[in-house]
Short mmCIF file of C-alpha atoms in Angstrom, two decimals:
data_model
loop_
_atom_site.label_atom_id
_atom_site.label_comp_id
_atom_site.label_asym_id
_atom_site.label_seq_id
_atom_site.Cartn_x
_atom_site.Cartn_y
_atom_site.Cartn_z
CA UNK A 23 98.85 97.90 85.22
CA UNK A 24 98.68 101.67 86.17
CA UNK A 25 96.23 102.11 89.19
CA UNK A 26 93.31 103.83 87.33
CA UNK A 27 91.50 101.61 85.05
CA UNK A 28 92.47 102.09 81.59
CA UNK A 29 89.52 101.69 78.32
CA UNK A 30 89.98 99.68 74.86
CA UNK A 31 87.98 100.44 71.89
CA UNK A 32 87.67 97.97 68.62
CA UNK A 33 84.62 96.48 66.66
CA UNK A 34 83.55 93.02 66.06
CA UNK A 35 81.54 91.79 63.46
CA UNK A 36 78.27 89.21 63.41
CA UNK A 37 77.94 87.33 60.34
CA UNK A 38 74.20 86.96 59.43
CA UNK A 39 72.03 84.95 56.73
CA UNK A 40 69.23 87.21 55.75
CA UNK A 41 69.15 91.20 54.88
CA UNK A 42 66.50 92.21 57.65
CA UNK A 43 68.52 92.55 60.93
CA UNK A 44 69.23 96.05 61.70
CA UNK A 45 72.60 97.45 60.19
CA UNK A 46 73.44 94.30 57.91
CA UNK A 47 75.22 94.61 54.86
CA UNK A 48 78.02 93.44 53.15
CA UNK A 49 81.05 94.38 54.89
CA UNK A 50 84.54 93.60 56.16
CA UNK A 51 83.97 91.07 58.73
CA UNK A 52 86.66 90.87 61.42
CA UNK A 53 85.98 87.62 61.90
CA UNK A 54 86.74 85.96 59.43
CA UNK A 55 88.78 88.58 57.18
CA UNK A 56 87.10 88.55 54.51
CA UNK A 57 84.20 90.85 53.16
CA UNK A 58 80.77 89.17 54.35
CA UNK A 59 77.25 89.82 55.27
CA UNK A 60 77.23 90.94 58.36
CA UNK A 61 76.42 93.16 61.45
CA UNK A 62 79.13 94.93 63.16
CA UNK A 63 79.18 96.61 66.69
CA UNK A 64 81.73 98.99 68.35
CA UNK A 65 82.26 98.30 71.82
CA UNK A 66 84.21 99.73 74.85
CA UNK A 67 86.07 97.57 77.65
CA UNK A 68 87.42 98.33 81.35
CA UNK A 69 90.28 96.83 82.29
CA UNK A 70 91.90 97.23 85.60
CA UNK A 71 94.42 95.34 87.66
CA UNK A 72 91.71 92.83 89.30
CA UNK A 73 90.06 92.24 85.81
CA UNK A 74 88.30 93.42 82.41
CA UNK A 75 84.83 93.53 80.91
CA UNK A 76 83.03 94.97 78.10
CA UNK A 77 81.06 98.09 79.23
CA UNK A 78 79.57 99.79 76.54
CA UNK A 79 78.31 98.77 72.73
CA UNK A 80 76.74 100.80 69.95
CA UNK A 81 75.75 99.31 66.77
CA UNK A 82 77.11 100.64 63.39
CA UNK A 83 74.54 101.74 60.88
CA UNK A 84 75.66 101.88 57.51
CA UNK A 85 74.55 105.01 55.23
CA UNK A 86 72.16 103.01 52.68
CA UNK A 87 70.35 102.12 55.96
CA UNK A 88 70.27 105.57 57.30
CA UNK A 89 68.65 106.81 54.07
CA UNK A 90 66.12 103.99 53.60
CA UNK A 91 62.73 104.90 55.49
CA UNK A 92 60.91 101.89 55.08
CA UNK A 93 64.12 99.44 55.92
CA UNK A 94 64.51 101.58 58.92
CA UNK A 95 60.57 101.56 60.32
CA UNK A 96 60.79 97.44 59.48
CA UNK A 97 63.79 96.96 61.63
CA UNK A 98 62.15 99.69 64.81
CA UNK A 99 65.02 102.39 64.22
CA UNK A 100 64.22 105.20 65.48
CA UNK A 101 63.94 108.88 63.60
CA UNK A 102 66.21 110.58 65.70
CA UNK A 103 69.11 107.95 65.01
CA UNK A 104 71.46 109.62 61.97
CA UNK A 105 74.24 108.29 60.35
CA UNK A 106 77.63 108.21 62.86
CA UNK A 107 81.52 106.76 61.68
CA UNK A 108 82.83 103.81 64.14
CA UNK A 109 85.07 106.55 65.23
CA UNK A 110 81.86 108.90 65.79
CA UNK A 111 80.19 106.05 68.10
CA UNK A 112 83.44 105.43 69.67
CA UNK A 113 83.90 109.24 70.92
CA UNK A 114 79.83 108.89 71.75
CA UNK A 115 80.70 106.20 74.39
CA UNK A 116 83.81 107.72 75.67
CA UNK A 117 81.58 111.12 76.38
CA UNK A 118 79.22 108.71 78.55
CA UNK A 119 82.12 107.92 80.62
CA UNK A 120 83.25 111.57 80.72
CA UNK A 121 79.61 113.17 81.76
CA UNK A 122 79.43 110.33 84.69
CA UNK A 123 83.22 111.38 85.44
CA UNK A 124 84.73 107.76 85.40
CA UNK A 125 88.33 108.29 86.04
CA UNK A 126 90.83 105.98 83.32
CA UNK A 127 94.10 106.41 82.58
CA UNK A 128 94.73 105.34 78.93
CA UNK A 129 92.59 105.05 75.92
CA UNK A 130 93.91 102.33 73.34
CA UNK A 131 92.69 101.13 69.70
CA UNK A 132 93.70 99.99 66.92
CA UNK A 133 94.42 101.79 63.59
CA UNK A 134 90.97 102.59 62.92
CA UNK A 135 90.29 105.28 65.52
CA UNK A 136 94.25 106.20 65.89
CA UNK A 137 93.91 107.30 62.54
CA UNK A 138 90.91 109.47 63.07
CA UNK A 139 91.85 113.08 63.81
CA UNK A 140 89.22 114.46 65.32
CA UNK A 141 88.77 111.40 68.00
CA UNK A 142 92.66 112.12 68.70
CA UNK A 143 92.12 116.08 69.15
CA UNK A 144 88.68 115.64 71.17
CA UNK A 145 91.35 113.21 73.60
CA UNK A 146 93.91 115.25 73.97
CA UNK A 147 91.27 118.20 74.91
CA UNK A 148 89.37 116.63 77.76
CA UNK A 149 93.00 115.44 79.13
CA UNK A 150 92.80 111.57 78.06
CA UNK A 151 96.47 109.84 77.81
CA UNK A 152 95.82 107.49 74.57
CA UNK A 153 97.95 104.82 72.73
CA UNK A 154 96.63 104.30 69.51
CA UNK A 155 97.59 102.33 66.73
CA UNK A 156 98.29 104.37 63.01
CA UNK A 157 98.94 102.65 59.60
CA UNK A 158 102.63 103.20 58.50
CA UNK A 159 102.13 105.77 56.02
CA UNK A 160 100.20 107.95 58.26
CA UNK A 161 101.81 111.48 58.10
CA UNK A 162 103.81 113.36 61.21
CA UNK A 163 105.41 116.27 61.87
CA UNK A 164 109.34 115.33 63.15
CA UNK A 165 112.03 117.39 64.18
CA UNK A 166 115.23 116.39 62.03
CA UNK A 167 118.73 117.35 62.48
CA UNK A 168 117.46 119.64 59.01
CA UNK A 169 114.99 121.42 61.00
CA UNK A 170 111.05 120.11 61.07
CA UNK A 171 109.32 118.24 58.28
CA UNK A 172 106.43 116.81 57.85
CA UNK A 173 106.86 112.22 56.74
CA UNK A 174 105.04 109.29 57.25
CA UNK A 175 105.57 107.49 60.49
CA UNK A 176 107.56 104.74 58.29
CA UNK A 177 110.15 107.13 56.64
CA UNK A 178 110.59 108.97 60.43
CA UNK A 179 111.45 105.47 61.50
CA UNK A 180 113.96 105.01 59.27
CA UNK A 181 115.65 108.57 59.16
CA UNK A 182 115.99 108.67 62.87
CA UNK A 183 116.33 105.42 64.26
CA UNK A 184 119.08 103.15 65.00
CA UNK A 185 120.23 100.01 66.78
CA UNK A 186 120.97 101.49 69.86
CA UNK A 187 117.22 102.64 70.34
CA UNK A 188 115.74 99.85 70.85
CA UNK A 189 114.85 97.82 73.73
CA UNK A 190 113.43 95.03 74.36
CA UNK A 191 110.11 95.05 76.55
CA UNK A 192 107.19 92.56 77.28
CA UNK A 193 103.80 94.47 76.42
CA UNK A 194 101.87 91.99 78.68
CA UNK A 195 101.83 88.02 79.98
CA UNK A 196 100.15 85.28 78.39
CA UNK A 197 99.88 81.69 79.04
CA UNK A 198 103.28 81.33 77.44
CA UNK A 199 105.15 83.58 79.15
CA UNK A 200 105.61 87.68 78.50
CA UNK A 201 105.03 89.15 74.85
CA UNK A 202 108.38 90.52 74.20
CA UNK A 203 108.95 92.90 71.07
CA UNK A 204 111.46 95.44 70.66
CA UNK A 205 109.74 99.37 71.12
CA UNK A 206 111.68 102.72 70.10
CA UNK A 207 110.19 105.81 70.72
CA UNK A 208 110.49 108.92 68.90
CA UNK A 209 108.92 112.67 69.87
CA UNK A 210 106.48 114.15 67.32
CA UNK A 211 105.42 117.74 66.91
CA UNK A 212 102.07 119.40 68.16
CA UNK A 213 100.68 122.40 66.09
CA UNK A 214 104.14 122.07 64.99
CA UNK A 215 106.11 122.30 68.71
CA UNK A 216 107.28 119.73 70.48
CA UNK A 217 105.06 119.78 73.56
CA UNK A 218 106.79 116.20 75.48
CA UNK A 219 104.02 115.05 75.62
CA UNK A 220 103.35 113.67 71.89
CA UNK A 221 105.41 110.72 70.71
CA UNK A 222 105.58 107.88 67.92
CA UNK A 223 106.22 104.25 69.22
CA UNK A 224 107.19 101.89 66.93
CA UNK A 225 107.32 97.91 68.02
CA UNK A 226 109.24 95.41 66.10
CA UNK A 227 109.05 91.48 65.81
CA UNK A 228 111.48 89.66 67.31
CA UNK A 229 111.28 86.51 65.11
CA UNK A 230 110.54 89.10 61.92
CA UNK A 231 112.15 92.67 62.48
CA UNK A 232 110.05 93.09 59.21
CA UNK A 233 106.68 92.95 61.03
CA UNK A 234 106.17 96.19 62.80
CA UNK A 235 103.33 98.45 64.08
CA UNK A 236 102.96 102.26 64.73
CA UNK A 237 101.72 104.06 67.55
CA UNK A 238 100.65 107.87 68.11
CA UNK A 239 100.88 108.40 72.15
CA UNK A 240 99.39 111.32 73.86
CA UNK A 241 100.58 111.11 77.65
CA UNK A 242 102.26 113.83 80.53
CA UNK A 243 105.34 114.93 80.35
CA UNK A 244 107.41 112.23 81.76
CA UNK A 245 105.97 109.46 81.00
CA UNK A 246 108.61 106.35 80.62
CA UNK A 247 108.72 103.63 77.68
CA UNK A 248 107.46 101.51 79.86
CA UNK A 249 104.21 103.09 80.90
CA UNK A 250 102.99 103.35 77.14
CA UNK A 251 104.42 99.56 76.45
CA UNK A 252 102.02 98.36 79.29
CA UNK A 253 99.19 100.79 78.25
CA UNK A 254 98.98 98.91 74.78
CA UNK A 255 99.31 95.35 76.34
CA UNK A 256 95.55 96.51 77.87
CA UNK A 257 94.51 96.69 74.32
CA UNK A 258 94.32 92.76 73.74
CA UNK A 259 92.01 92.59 76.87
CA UNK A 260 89.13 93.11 74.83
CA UNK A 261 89.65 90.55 72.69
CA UNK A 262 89.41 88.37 75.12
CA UNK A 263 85.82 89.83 76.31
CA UNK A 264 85.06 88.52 72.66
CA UNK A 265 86.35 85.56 72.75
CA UNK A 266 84.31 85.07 76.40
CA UNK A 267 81.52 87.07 75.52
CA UNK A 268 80.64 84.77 71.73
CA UNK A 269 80.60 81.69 73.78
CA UNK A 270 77.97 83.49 76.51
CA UNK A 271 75.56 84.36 73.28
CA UNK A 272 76.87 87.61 72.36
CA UNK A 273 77.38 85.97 68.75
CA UNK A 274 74.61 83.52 68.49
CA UNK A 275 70.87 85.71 68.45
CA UNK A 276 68.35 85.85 66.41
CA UNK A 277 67.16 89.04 66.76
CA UNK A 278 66.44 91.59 64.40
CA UNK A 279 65.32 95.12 65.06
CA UNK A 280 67.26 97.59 66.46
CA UNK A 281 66.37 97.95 69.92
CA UNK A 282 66.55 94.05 70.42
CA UNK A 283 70.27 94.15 69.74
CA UNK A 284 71.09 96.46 72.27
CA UNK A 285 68.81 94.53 74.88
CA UNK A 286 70.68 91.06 74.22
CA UNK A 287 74.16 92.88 73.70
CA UNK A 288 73.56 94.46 77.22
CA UNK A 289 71.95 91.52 78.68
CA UNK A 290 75.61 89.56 77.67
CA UNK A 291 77.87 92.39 79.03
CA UNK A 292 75.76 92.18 82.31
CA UNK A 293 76.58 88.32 83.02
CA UNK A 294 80.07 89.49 81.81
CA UNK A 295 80.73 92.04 83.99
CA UNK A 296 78.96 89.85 86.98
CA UNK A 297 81.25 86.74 86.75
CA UNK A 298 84.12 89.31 86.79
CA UNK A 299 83.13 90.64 89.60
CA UNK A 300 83.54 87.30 90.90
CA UNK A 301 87.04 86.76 89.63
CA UNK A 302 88.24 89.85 90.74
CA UNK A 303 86.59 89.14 94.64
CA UNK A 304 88.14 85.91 94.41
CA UNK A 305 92.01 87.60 93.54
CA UNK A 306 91.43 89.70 96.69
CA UNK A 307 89.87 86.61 98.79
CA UNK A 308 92.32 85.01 101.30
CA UNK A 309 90.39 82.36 101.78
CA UNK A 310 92.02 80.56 98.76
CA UNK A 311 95.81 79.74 99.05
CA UNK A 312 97.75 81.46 96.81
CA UNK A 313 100.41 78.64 96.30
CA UNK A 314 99.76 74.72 95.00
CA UNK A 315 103.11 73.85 96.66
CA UNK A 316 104.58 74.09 93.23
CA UNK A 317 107.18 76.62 91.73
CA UNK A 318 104.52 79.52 91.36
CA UNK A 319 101.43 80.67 92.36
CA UNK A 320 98.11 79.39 91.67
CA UNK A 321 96.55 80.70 88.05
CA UNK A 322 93.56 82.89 89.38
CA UNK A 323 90.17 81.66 88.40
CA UNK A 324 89.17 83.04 85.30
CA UNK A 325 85.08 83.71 83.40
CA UNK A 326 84.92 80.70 81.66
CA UNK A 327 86.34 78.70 84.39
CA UNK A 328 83.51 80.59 87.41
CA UNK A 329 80.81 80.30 84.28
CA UNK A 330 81.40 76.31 84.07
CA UNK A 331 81.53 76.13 88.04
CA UNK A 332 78.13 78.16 88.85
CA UNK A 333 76.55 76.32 85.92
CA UNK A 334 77.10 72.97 87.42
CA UNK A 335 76.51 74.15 90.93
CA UNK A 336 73.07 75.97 90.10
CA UNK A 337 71.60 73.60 87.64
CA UNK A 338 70.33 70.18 88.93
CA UNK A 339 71.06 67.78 89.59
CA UNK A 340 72.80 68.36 93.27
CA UNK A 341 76.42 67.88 93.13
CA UNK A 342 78.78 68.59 95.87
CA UNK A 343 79.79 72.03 96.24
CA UNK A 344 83.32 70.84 97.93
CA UNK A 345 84.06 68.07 94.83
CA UNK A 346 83.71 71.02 92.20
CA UNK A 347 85.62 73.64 93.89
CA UNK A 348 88.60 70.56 94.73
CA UNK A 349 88.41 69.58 90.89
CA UNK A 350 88.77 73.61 89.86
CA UNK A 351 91.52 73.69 92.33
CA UNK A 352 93.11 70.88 90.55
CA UNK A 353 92.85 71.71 86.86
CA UNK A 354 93.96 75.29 87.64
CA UNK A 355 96.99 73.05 89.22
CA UNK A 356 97.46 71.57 86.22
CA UNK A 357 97.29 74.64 83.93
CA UNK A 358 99.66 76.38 86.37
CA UNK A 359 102.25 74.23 85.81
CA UNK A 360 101.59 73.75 81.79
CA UNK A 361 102.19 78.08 81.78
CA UNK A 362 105.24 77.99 84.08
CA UNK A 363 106.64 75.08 81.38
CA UNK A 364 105.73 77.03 78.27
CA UNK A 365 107.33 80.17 80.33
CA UNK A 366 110.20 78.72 81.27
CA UNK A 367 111.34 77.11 77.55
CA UNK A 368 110.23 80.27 75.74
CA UNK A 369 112.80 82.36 78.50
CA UNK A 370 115.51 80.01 77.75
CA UNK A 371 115.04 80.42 73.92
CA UNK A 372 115.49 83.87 74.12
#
């Protein structure tokens, strides 16, 4: 983790039933993968070394929703609200954080907003390092051997590229052990120069060299392989604020008009952000050991794991504060040593 937080942008989508909740339409649901009707929201997460939390949401309006008066008044939008891209409410959000000057290191998406131009330039002119995932026929300027043309990221790839420049790297840690891929790097031109601080990263499957993905990084002069390779293992933090955040209600409401979304959706991201305040106090706490006596250290506690605990300890009837906190001791125990298992076979696989 670099010291500064860093912030990851993506959407989610909220499947609905009926056609009078604010925004819905039929649409690509990320859900499921499919096209369904549904609701879908663009949110923002921190993530830091102590812990991550969704901190900012806007809801996506589609055009046909903009343009319809009376579906608007029925669902409380208000006049002022005009039609805005996920990519336009993305920048919106990132502009809150830079008029209350929250420092971040990185910004990281996905292909949605890396592809966007004008999120990229308005980035790169307020000083903001990104990572940001590009589709493989998205076009870049390279400097060949012939002298500088303009390719997709793909063909660049495989004009320049060779065995030798690859390395092998873990993005991140998961229960399993680290995500390893192979990652090459490749510098792109700015306004047609090569500034060093512009580059295409490319990551590659291990299992499937097929399977790859494309990144355009904006970062100083300087900056190492491995910097950008652990800026985009923050990106998968937010899905996990998803995944933690549907099974706190973020998923399951019933509301319908616009301004109840954003009271629920905040509402959610409040708890959120509270129980990982707790999580993070409880990774700088000493008054937990660190160590079960086995081969590692003791898996930190974790939202859904302090969400189960308080719910137990707060709602009647009385239990015994000391019995739950031994029994979270002991199933974090147990999951310690199912990770360091899972770690240590994947390792000796290769």
């Amino acid at each position: 983790m670099t010291k500064k937080p860093s912030w990851s942008l993506t959407r989610t989508s909220f499947r609905k039933r009926g056609k009078k909740s604010a925004g819905v339409k039929q649409q690509y649901c990320g859900t499921t993968g499919r096209v369904e009707n549904c609701q879908v929201g663009v949110f923002l997460s921190y993530v830091s070394s102590k812990g991550h939390t969704l901190i900012d949401r806007e809801l996506y309006l589609p055009k046909e929703w903009i343009d319809d008066p009376g579906r608007r008044r029925e669902a409380g939008i208000p006049e002022e609200i005009v039609f805005r891209t996920k990519c336009e409410l993305a920048q919106q959000m990132i502009e809150r954080l830079f008029k209350a000057k929250s420092p971040f290191d990185w910004v990281v998406a996905d292909s949605v907003y890396g592809s966007n131009l004008d999120l990229r330039l308005w980035l790169e002119a307020h000083g903001y390092s990104y990572v940001l995932a590009v589709a493989c026929d998205e076009p870049v300027g390279i400097r060949t051997p012939e002298g500088r043309k303009r390719m997709t990221v793909a063909e660049a790839e495989a004009l320049l590229l060779h065995s030798q420049d690859w390395h092998r790297l873990s993005m991140s840690c998961g229960t399993k052990g680290p995500r390893l891929f192979d990652w090459a790097v490749i510098p792109i031109l700015h306004g047609w120069e090569d500034d060093g601080r512009h580059f295409l990263l490319i990551r590659r499957c291990l299992d499937d060299p097929s399977k790859k993905a494309y990144y355009f990084v904006f970062a100083p002069a300087g900056t190492t392989l491995v910097q950008m390779v652990k800026a985009i293992g923050q990106r998968w933090c937010i899905e996990e604020c998803f995944e933690t955040g549907k099974g706190m209600g973020m998923e399951d409401y019933e509301v319908r008009c616009w301004i109840a979304w954003y009271r629920h959706l905040t509402l959610v991201m409040i708890v959120m952000a509270a129980l990982a305040g707790i999580c993070a106090a409880a990774r700088t706490s000493t008054a937990e050991p660190l160590s079960h006596g086995g081969t590692c250290p003791l898996l930190p506690l974790t939202i859904p794991e302090v969400r189960h605990l308080l719910a137990l300890l707060l709602w009647p009837p009385p239990r015994s504060q000391t019995l739950l906190l031994g029994w979270s001791w002991w199933r974090r125990c147990h999951q310690t040593r199912a990770s360091y298992f899972h770690t240590k076979r994947r390792c000796a696989a290769g």
